[in-house]
């Protein structure tokens, strides 16, 4: 039996297995409709017809078209965000007592593998977002992921005795990371190929984070003071 606690949207806690199966049919039909026609042109009547249900059944589970769309896209997106937060917590523990970030510690293949497996397990949901079928949804999520990475970087260096960070380069690297992964997902349907590409990209980008974002404490202190002085 599927875990119903992870269902989002109206009447998220379905009453029984039959309700869950009905909701699942509507979700699958909606994915196809949204991917084929885009958010604006997608028809709830068509979705219901493909699922073999009435519109009344749809409105039992979902408040409206937007709720239906978000029920497809949001759960895997939120899980991906959770994975990123956990990864940064692990990096924070590693960084706390590191006085030197040598190039021998750049391998991030494990987190890359976890991310790719999760994305391709929910591939239709991510492609639905990346296709831009719903106006502003993609830009909103990109901004949220960039902000998440920036905040996670701040927390990561908080307990470090030896490193602080460059805010400008953190923002730039966060955007570069999100855009790079999104590009591979959007253009590569083969999970095994995507896995190799994203692992290589992640390990390449880690060098950028070390060289451009991480600043030794003494240098960082001087930079922050001079930056504040310029603003005044």
PDB file of C-alpha atoms in Angstrom:
ATOM      1  CA  UNK A   1       0.000   0.000   0.000  1.00  0.00           C
ATOM      2  CA  UNK A   2       1.236   3.462  -0.908  1.00  0.00           C
ATOM      3  CA  UNK A   3       2.124   6.047   1.752  1.00  0.00           C
ATOM      4  CA  UNK A   4      -0.782   8.483   1.718  1.00  0.00           C
ATOM      5  CA  UNK A   5       0.842  10.883   4.136  1.00  0.00           C
ATOM      6  CA  UNK A   6       2.882  12.299   1.242  1.00  0.00           C
ATOM      7  CA  UNK A   7      -0.189  13.322  -0.785  1.00  0.00           C
ATOM      8  CA  UNK A   8      -0.734  17.062  -1.085  1.00  0.00           C
ATOM      9  CA  UNK A   9      -3.685  19.143  -2.217  1.00  0.00           C
ATOM     10  CA  UNK A  10      -7.391  19.159  -1.330  1.00  0.00           C
ATOM     11  CA  UNK A  11      -8.545  16.138   0.708  1.00  0.00           C
ATOM     12  CA  UNK A  12      -4.899  15.025   0.779  1.00  0.00           C
ATOM     13  CA  UNK A  13      -5.630  12.208   3.195  1.00  0.00           C
ATOM     14  CA  UNK A  14      -7.725   9.979   0.952  1.00  0.00           C
ATOM     15  CA  UNK A  15     -10.137   7.719   2.795  1.00  0.00           C
ATOM     16  CA  UNK A  16      -9.226   4.342   1.313  1.00  0.00           C
ATOM     17  CA  UNK A  17      -7.263   2.524  -1.358  1.00  0.00           C
ATOM     18  CA  UNK A  18     -10.026   3.051  -3.904  1.00  0.00           C
ATOM     19  CA  UNK A  19      -9.839   6.825  -3.413  1.00  0.00           C
ATOM     20  CA  UNK A  20      -6.070   6.673  -3.762  1.00  0.00           C
ATOM     21  CA  UNK A  21      -6.328   4.799  -7.068  1.00  0.00           C
ATOM     22  CA  UNK A  22      -8.858   7.320  -8.401  1.00  0.00           C
ATOM     23  CA  UNK A  23      -6.610  10.198  -7.440  1.00  0.00           C
ATOM     24  CA  UNK A  24      -3.636   8.462  -9.035  1.00  0.00           C
ATOM     25  CA  UNK A  25      -5.561   8.042 -12.312  1.00  0.00           C
ATOM     26  CA  UNK A  26      -6.424  11.741 -12.327  1.00  0.00           C
ATOM     27  CA  UNK A  27      -2.788  12.668 -11.634  1.00  0.00           C
ATOM     28  CA  UNK A  28      -1.507  10.502 -14.505  1.00  0.00           C
ATOM     29  CA  UNK A  29      -4.137  11.842 -16.918  1.00  0.00           C
ATOM     30  CA  UNK A  30      -3.316  15.399 -15.852  1.00  0.00           C
ATOM     31  CA  UNK A  31       0.416  14.897 -16.450  1.00  0.00           C
ATOM     32  CA  UNK A  32      -0.271  13.871 -20.047  1.00  0.00           C
ATOM     33  CA  UNK A  33      -2.716  16.707 -20.634  1.00  0.00           C
ATOM     34  CA  UNK A  34      -0.399  19.360 -19.174  1.00  0.00           C
ATOM     35  CA  UNK A  35       2.625  18.031 -21.079  1.00  0.00           C
ATOM     36  CA  UNK A  36       0.744  17.872 -24.380  1.00  0.00           C
ATOM     37  CA  UNK A  37      -1.159  21.169 -24.204  1.00  0.00           C
ATOM     38  CA  UNK A  38       0.499  23.272 -21.558  1.00  0.00           C
ATOM     39  CA  UNK A  39      -1.139  24.583 -18.401  1.00  0.00           C
ATOM     40  CA  UNK A  40      -3.397  27.230 -19.949  1.00  0.00           C
ATOM     41  CA  UNK A  41      -4.840  25.049 -22.707  1.00  0.00           C
ATOM     42  CA  UNK A  42      -5.200  21.914 -20.594  1.00  0.00           C
ATOM     43  CA  UNK A  43      -8.818  20.893 -20.098  1.00  0.00           C
ATOM     44  CA  UNK A  44     -10.112  19.481 -16.839  1.00  0.00           C
ATOM     45  CA  UNK A  45     -12.907  17.782 -18.806  1.00  0.00           C
ATOM     46  CA  UNK A  46     -10.324  16.023 -20.979  1.00  0.00           C
ATOM     47  CA  UNK A  47      -8.382  14.980 -17.908  1.00  0.00           C
ATOM     48  CA  UNK A  48     -11.505  13.494 -16.338  1.00  0.00           C
ATOM     49  CA  UNK A  49     -12.436  11.731 -19.570  1.00  0.00           C
ATOM     50  CA  UNK A  50      -8.976  10.170 -19.881  1.00  0.00           C
ATOM     51  CA  UNK A  51      -9.163   9.053 -16.260  1.00  0.00           C
ATOM     52  CA  UNK A  52     -12.684   7.679 -16.767  1.00  0.00           C
ATOM     53  CA  UNK A  53     -14.199   9.950 -14.108  1.00  0.00           C
ATOM     54  CA  UNK A  54     -16.563  12.870 -13.724  1.00  0.00           C
ATOM     55  CA  UNK A  55     -15.524  16.447 -12.994  1.00  0.00           C
ATOM     56  CA  UNK A  56     -17.224  16.006  -9.643  1.00  0.00           C
ATOM     57  CA  UNK A  57     -14.725  13.294  -8.787  1.00  0.00           C
ATOM     58  CA  UNK A  58     -11.865  15.604  -9.742  1.00  0.00           C
ATOM     59  CA  UNK A  59     -13.161  18.388  -7.487  1.00  0.00           C
ATOM     60  CA  UNK A  60     -13.367  15.934  -4.605  1.00  0.00           C
ATOM     61  CA  UNK A  61      -9.591  15.593  -4.724  1.00  0.00           C
ATOM     62  CA  UNK A  62      -8.482  18.961  -6.132  1.00  0.00           C
ATOM     63  CA  UNK A  63      -9.776  22.497  -5.639  1.00  0.00           C
ATOM     64  CA  UNK A  64      -9.017  23.647  -9.184  1.00  0.00           C
ATOM     65  CA  UNK A  65      -6.567  23.305 -12.068  1.00  0.00           C
ATOM     66  CA  UNK A  66      -3.756  25.012 -10.153  1.00  0.00           C
ATOM     67  CA  UNK A  67      -4.192  22.672  -7.190  1.00  0.00           C
ATOM     68  CA  UNK A  68      -4.025  19.721  -9.585  1.00  0.00           C
ATOM     69  CA  UNK A  69      -0.852  21.069 -11.217  1.00  0.00           C
ATOM     70  CA  UNK A  70       0.801  21.728  -7.859  1.00  0.00           C
ATOM     71  CA  UNK A  71      -0.131  18.238  -6.635  1.00  0.00           C
ATOM     72  CA  UNK A  72       1.933  16.870  -9.525  1.00  0.00           C
ATOM     73  CA  UNK A  73       4.918  19.201  -9.293  1.00  0.00           C
ATOM     74  CA  UNK A  74       5.271  20.195  -5.638  1.00  0.00           C
ATOM     75  CA  UNK A  75       5.893  16.857  -3.809  1.00  0.00           C
ATOM     76  CA  UNK A  76       9.027  15.852  -5.795  1.00  0.00           C
ATOM     77  CA  UNK A  77      10.269  19.457  -5.753  1.00  0.00           C
ATOM     78  CA  UNK A  78       9.937  19.668  -1.976  1.00  0.00           C
ATOM     79  CA  UNK A  79      11.696  16.327  -1.570  1.00  0.00           C
ATOM     80  CA  UNK A  80      14.573  17.575  -3.732  1.00  0.00           C
ATOM     81  CA  UNK A  81      14.870  20.665  -1.548  1.00  0.00           C
ATOM     82  CA  UNK A  82      14.999  18.457   1.536  1.00  0.00           C
ATOM     83  CA  UNK A  83      17.821  16.425  -0.030  1.00  0.00           C
ATOM     84  CA  UNK A  84      19.805  19.596  -0.750  1.00  0.00           C
ATOM     85  CA  UNK A  85      19.376  20.848   2.821  1.00  0.00           C
ATOM     86  CA  UNK A  86      20.591  17.525   4.197  1.00  0.00           C
ATOM     87  CA  UNK A  87      23.605  17.592   1.874  1.00  0.00           C
ATOM     88  CA  UNK A  88      24.609  21.056   3.069  1.00  0.00           C
ATOM     89  CA  UNK A  89      24.300  19.926   6.685  1.00  0.00           C
ATOM     90  CA  UNK A  90      26.785  17.158   5.943  1.00  0.00           C
ATOM     91  CA  UNK A  91      29.126  19.605   4.198  1.00  0.00           C
ATOM     92  CA  UNK A  92      28.817  21.940   7.188  1.00  0.00           C
ATOM     93  CA  UNK A  93      30.008  19.206   9.540  1.00  0.00           C
ATOM     94  CA  UNK A  94      32.904  18.466   7.203  1.00  0.00           C
ATOM     95  CA  UNK A  95      33.865  22.137   6.829  1.00  0.00           C
ATOM     96  CA  UNK A  96      33.712  23.063  10.529  1.00  0.00           C
ATOM     97  CA  UNK A  97      37.308  22.069  11.292  1.00  0.00           C
ATOM     98  CA  UNK A  98      38.869  22.119   7.837  1.00  0.00           C
ATOM     99  CA  UNK A  99      41.683  24.658   7.645  1.00  0.00           C
ATOM    100  CA  UNK A 100      42.376  23.783   4.000  1.00  0.00           C
ATOM    101  CA  UNK A 101      40.040  22.750   1.195  1.00  0.00           C
ATOM    102  CA  UNK A 102      42.392  20.732  -0.958  1.00  0.00           C
ATOM    103  CA  UNK A 103      41.254  19.322  -4.281  1.00  0.00           C
ATOM    104  CA  UNK A 104      41.245  15.800  -2.895  1.00  0.00           C
ATOM    105  CA  UNK A 105      37.876  16.390  -1.248  1.00  0.00           C
ATOM    106  CA  UNK A 106      35.826  17.472  -4.257  1.00  0.00           C
ATOM    107  CA  UNK A 107      34.007  14.242  -5.112  1.00  0.00           C
ATOM    108  CA  UNK A 108      30.233  14.811  -4.933  1.00  0.00           C
ATOM    109  CA  UNK A 109      29.198  11.762  -6.958  1.00  0.00           C
ATOM    110  CA  UNK A 110      27.008  10.394  -4.163  1.00  0.00           C
ATOM    111  CA  UNK A 111      24.742  13.441  -3.903  1.00  0.00           C
ATOM    112  CA  UNK A 112      24.661  13.718  -7.695  1.00  0.00           C
ATOM    113  CA  UNK A 113      23.505  10.106  -7.930  1.00  0.00           C
ATOM    114  CA  UNK A 114      20.785  10.641  -5.315  1.00  0.00           C
ATOM    115  CA  UNK A 115      19.509  13.769  -7.038  1.00  0.00           C
ATOM    116  CA  UNK A 116      19.419  12.182 -10.490  1.00  0.00           C
ATOM    117  CA  UNK A 117      17.627   9.050  -9.234  1.00  0.00           C
ATOM    118  CA  UNK A 118      15.000  11.182  -7.532  1.00  0.00           C
ATOM    119  CA  UNK A 119      14.496  13.435 -10.545  1.00  0.00           C
ATOM    120  CA  UNK A 120      14.181  10.610 -13.046  1.00  0.00           C
ATOM    121  CA  UNK A 121      11.860   8.691 -10.748  1.00  0.00           C
ATOM    122  CA  UNK A 122       9.610  11.762 -11.021  1.00  0.00           C
ATOM    123  CA  UNK A 123      10.709  12.756 -14.513  1.00  0.00           C
ATOM    124  CA  UNK A 124       7.297  13.858 -15.843  1.00  0.00           C
ATOM    125  CA  UNK A 125       6.798  16.180 -12.883  1.00  0.00           C
ATOM    126  CA  UNK A 126      10.170  17.869 -13.399  1.00  0.00           C
ATOM    127  CA  UNK A 127       9.734  18.118 -17.171  1.00  0.00           C
ATOM    128  CA  UNK A 128       6.303  19.636 -16.629  1.00  0.00           C
ATOM    129  CA  UNK A 129       7.963  22.355 -14.570  1.00  0.00           C
ATOM    130  CA  UNK A 130      10.985  22.800 -16.868  1.00  0.00           C
ATOM    131  CA  UNK A 131       8.806  23.026 -19.982  1.00  0.00           C
ATOM    132  CA  UNK A 132       7.436  26.296 -18.653  1.00  0.00           C
ATOM    133  CA  UNK A 133       3.868  25.171 -19.323  1.00  0.00           C
ATOM    134  CA  UNK A 134       2.613  27.222 -16.366  1.00  0.00           C
ATOM    135  CA  UNK A 135       3.554  30.885 -16.562  1.00  0.00           C
ATOM    136  CA  UNK A 136       6.104  32.024 -13.960  1.00  0.00           C
ATOM    137  CA  UNK A 137       6.189  28.601 -12.212  1.00  0.00           C
ATOM    138  CA  UNK A 138       9.693  27.780 -13.481  1.00  0.00           C
ATOM    139  CA  UNK A 139      11.154  31.199 -12.646  1.00  0.00           C
ATOM    140  CA  UNK A 140       9.626  30.982  -9.170  1.00  0.00           C
ATOM    141  CA  UNK A 141      11.150  27.571  -8.484  1.00  0.00           C
ATOM    142  CA  UNK A 142      14.561  28.560  -9.853  1.00  0.00           C
ATOM    143  CA  UNK A 143      14.569  31.595  -7.553  1.00  0.00           C
ATOM    144  CA  UNK A 144      13.574  29.402  -4.605  1.00  0.00           C
ATOM    145  CA  UNK A 145      16.335  26.865  -5.301  1.00  0.00           C
ATOM    146  CA  UNK A 146      18.920  29.638  -5.675  1.00  0.00           C
ATOM    147  CA  UNK A 147      17.776  31.196  -2.402  1.00  0.00           C
ATOM    148  CA  UNK A 148      17.863  27.805  -0.697  1.00  0.00           C
ATOM    149  CA  UNK A 149      21.444  27.197  -1.832  1.00  0.00           C
ATOM    150  CA  UNK A 150      22.500  30.694  -0.758  1.00  0.00           C
ATOM    151  CA  UNK A 151      20.976  30.283   2.707  1.00  0.00           C
ATOM    152  CA  UNK A 152      22.459  26.808   3.018  1.00  0.00           C
ATOM    153  CA  UNK A 153      25.900  28.201   2.156  1.00  0.00           C
ATOM    154  CA  UNK A 154      25.585  30.818   4.894  1.00  0.00           C
ATOM    155  CA  UNK A 155      24.663  28.115   7.412  1.00  0.00           C
ATOM    156  CA  UNK A 156      27.424  25.855   6.105  1.00  0.00           C
ATOM    157  CA  UNK A 157      30.194  28.354   6.884  1.00  0.00           C
ATOM    158  CA  UNK A 158      28.640  29.635  10.113  1.00  0.00           C
ATOM    159  CA  UNK A 159      30.566  27.241  12.348  1.00  0.00           C
ATOM    160  CA  UNK A 160      33.740  27.208  10.290  1.00  0.00           C
ATOM    161  CA  UNK A 161      36.822  28.537  12.047  1.00  0.00           C
ATOM    162  CA  UNK A 162      38.696  29.084   8.822  1.00  0.00           C
ATOM    163  CA  UNK A 163      36.280  30.090   6.061  1.00  0.00           C
ATOM    164  CA  UNK A 164      33.587  32.595   5.269  1.00  0.00           C
ATOM    165  CA  UNK A 165      31.951  33.225   1.873  1.00  0.00           C
ATOM    166  CA  UNK A 166      31.659  35.758  -0.921  1.00  0.00           C
ATOM    167  CA  UNK A 167      27.935  36.729  -1.212  1.00  0.00           C
ATOM    168  CA  UNK A 168      28.115  37.803  -4.855  1.00  0.00           C
ATOM    169  CA  UNK A 169      29.902  34.671  -6.016  1.00  0.00           C
ATOM    170  CA  UNK A 170      27.589  32.524  -3.883  1.00  0.00           C
ATOM    171  CA  UNK A 171      24.581  33.893  -5.757  1.00  0.00           C
ATOM    172  CA  UNK A 172      26.287  33.427  -9.120  1.00  0.00           C
ATOM    173  CA  UNK A 173      27.396  29.866  -8.352  1.00  0.00           C
ATOM    174  CA  UNK A 174      23.948  28.978  -7.012  1.00  0.00           C
ATOM    175  CA  UNK A 175      22.375  30.117 -10.284  1.00  0.00           C
ATOM    176  CA  UNK A 176      25.023  28.309 -12.306  1.00  0.00           C
ATOM    177  CA  UNK A 177      24.432  25.080 -10.365  1.00  0.00           C
ATOM    178  CA  UNK A 178      20.634  25.185 -10.745  1.00  0.00           C
ATOM    179  CA  UNK A 179      20.787  26.145 -14.424  1.00  0.00           C
ATOM    180  CA  UNK A 180      23.346  23.418 -15.210  1.00  0.00           C
ATOM    181  CA  UNK A 181      21.328  20.611 -13.629  1.00  0.00           C
ATOM    182  CA  UNK A 182      18.084  21.882 -15.174  1.00  0.00           C
ATOM    183  CA  UNK A 183      19.691  21.969 -18.625  1.00  0.00           C
ATOM    184  CA  UNK A 184      20.737  18.317 -18.420  1.00  0.00           C
ATOM    185  CA  UNK A 185      17.323  17.177 -17.174  1.00  0.00           C
ATOM    186  CA  UNK A 186      15.482  19.064 -19.882  1.00  0.00           C
ATOM    187  CA  UNK A 187      17.634  17.783 -22.747  1.00  0.00           C
ATOM    188  CA  UNK A 188      18.607  14.265 -21.648  1.00  0.00           C
ATOM    189  CA  UNK A 189      15.927  11.580 -21.291  1.00  0.00           C
ATOM    190  CA  UNK A 190      18.355   8.750 -20.625  1.00  0.00           C
ATOM    191  CA  UNK A 191      18.915   8.518 -16.866  1.00  0.00           C
ATOM    192  CA  UNK A 192      22.275   6.750 -17.108  1.00  0.00           C
ATOM    193  CA  UNK A 193      23.673   9.429 -19.424  1.00  0.00           C
ATOM    194  CA  UNK A 194      22.212  12.179 -17.247  1.00  0.00           C
ATOM    195  CA  UNK A 195      23.847  10.530 -14.246  1.00  0.00           C
ATOM    196  CA  UNK A 196      27.311  10.728 -15.838  1.00  0.00           C
ATOM    197  CA  UNK A 197      26.817  14.290 -17.029  1.00  0.00           C
ATOM    198  CA  UNK A 198      25.527  15.625 -13.719  1.00  0.00           C
ATOM    199  CA  UNK A 199      28.221  13.846 -11.702  1.00  0.00           C
ATOM    200  CA  UNK A 200      30.876  15.448 -13.909  1.00  0.00           C
ATOM    201  CA  UNK A 201      29.181  18.853 -13.712  1.00  0.00           C
ATOM    202  CA  UNK A 202      28.818  18.675  -9.930  1.00  0.00           C
ATOM    203  CA  UNK A 203      32.466  17.776  -9.394  1.00  0.00           C
ATOM    204  CA  UNK A 204      33.494  20.569 -11.760  1.00  0.00           C
ATOM    205  CA  UNK A 205      31.275  23.081  -9.949  1.00  0.00           C
ATOM    206  CA  UNK A 206      32.635  22.083  -6.535  1.00  0.00           C
ATOM    207  CA  UNK A 207      35.989  23.460  -7.656  1.00  0.00           C
ATOM    208  CA  UNK A 208      34.219  26.718  -8.479  1.00  0.00           C
ATOM    209  CA  UNK A 209      32.621  26.821  -5.039  1.00  0.00           C
ATOM    210  CA  UNK A 210      36.012  26.295  -3.389  1.00  0.00           C
ATOM    211  CA  UNK A 211      37.896  28.791  -5.553  1.00  0.00           C
ATOM    212  CA  UNK A 212      35.241  31.508  -5.927  1.00  0.00           C
ATOM    213  CA  UNK A 213      32.852  31.233  -2.980  1.00  0.00           C
ATOM    214  CA  UNK A 214      34.888  30.030  -0.013  1.00  0.00           C
ATOM    215  CA  UNK A 215      37.072  32.795   1.434  1.00  0.00           C
ATOM    216  CA  UNK A 216      39.700  32.273   4.162  1.00  0.00           C
ATOM    217  CA  UNK A 217      38.534  34.078   7.298  1.00  0.00           C
ATOM    218  CA  UNK A 218      41.244  36.748   7.322  1.00  0.00           C
ATOM    219  CA  UNK A 219      40.702  37.621   3.671  1.00  0.00           C
ATOM    220  CA  UNK A 220      36.936  37.465   4.164  1.00  0.00           C
ATOM    221  CA  UNK A 221      37.019  39.870   7.094  1.00  0.00           C
ATOM    222  CA  UNK A 222      38.979  42.405   5.073  1.00  0.00           C
ATOM    223  CA  UNK A 223      36.646  42.033   2.093  1.00  0.00           C
ATOM    224  CA  UNK A 224      33.523  42.499   4.194  1.00  0.00           C
ATOM    225  CA  UNK A 225      34.899  45.636   5.796  1.00  0.00           C
ATOM    226  CA  UNK A 226      35.941  47.154   2.494  1.00  0.00           C
ATOM    227  CA  UNK A 227      32.588  46.219   0.963  1.00  0.00           C
ATOM    228  CA  UNK A 228      30.714  47.991   3.743  1.00  0.00           C
ATOM    229  CA  UNK A 229      32.978  50.983   3.443  1.00  0.00           C
ATOM    230  CA  UNK A 230      32.189  51.290  -0.258  1.00  0.00           C
ATOM    231  CA  UNK A 231      28.455  51.194   0.428  1.00  0.00           C
ATOM    232  CA  UNK A 232      28.813  54.080   2.871  1.00  0.00           C
TER     233      UNK A 232
END
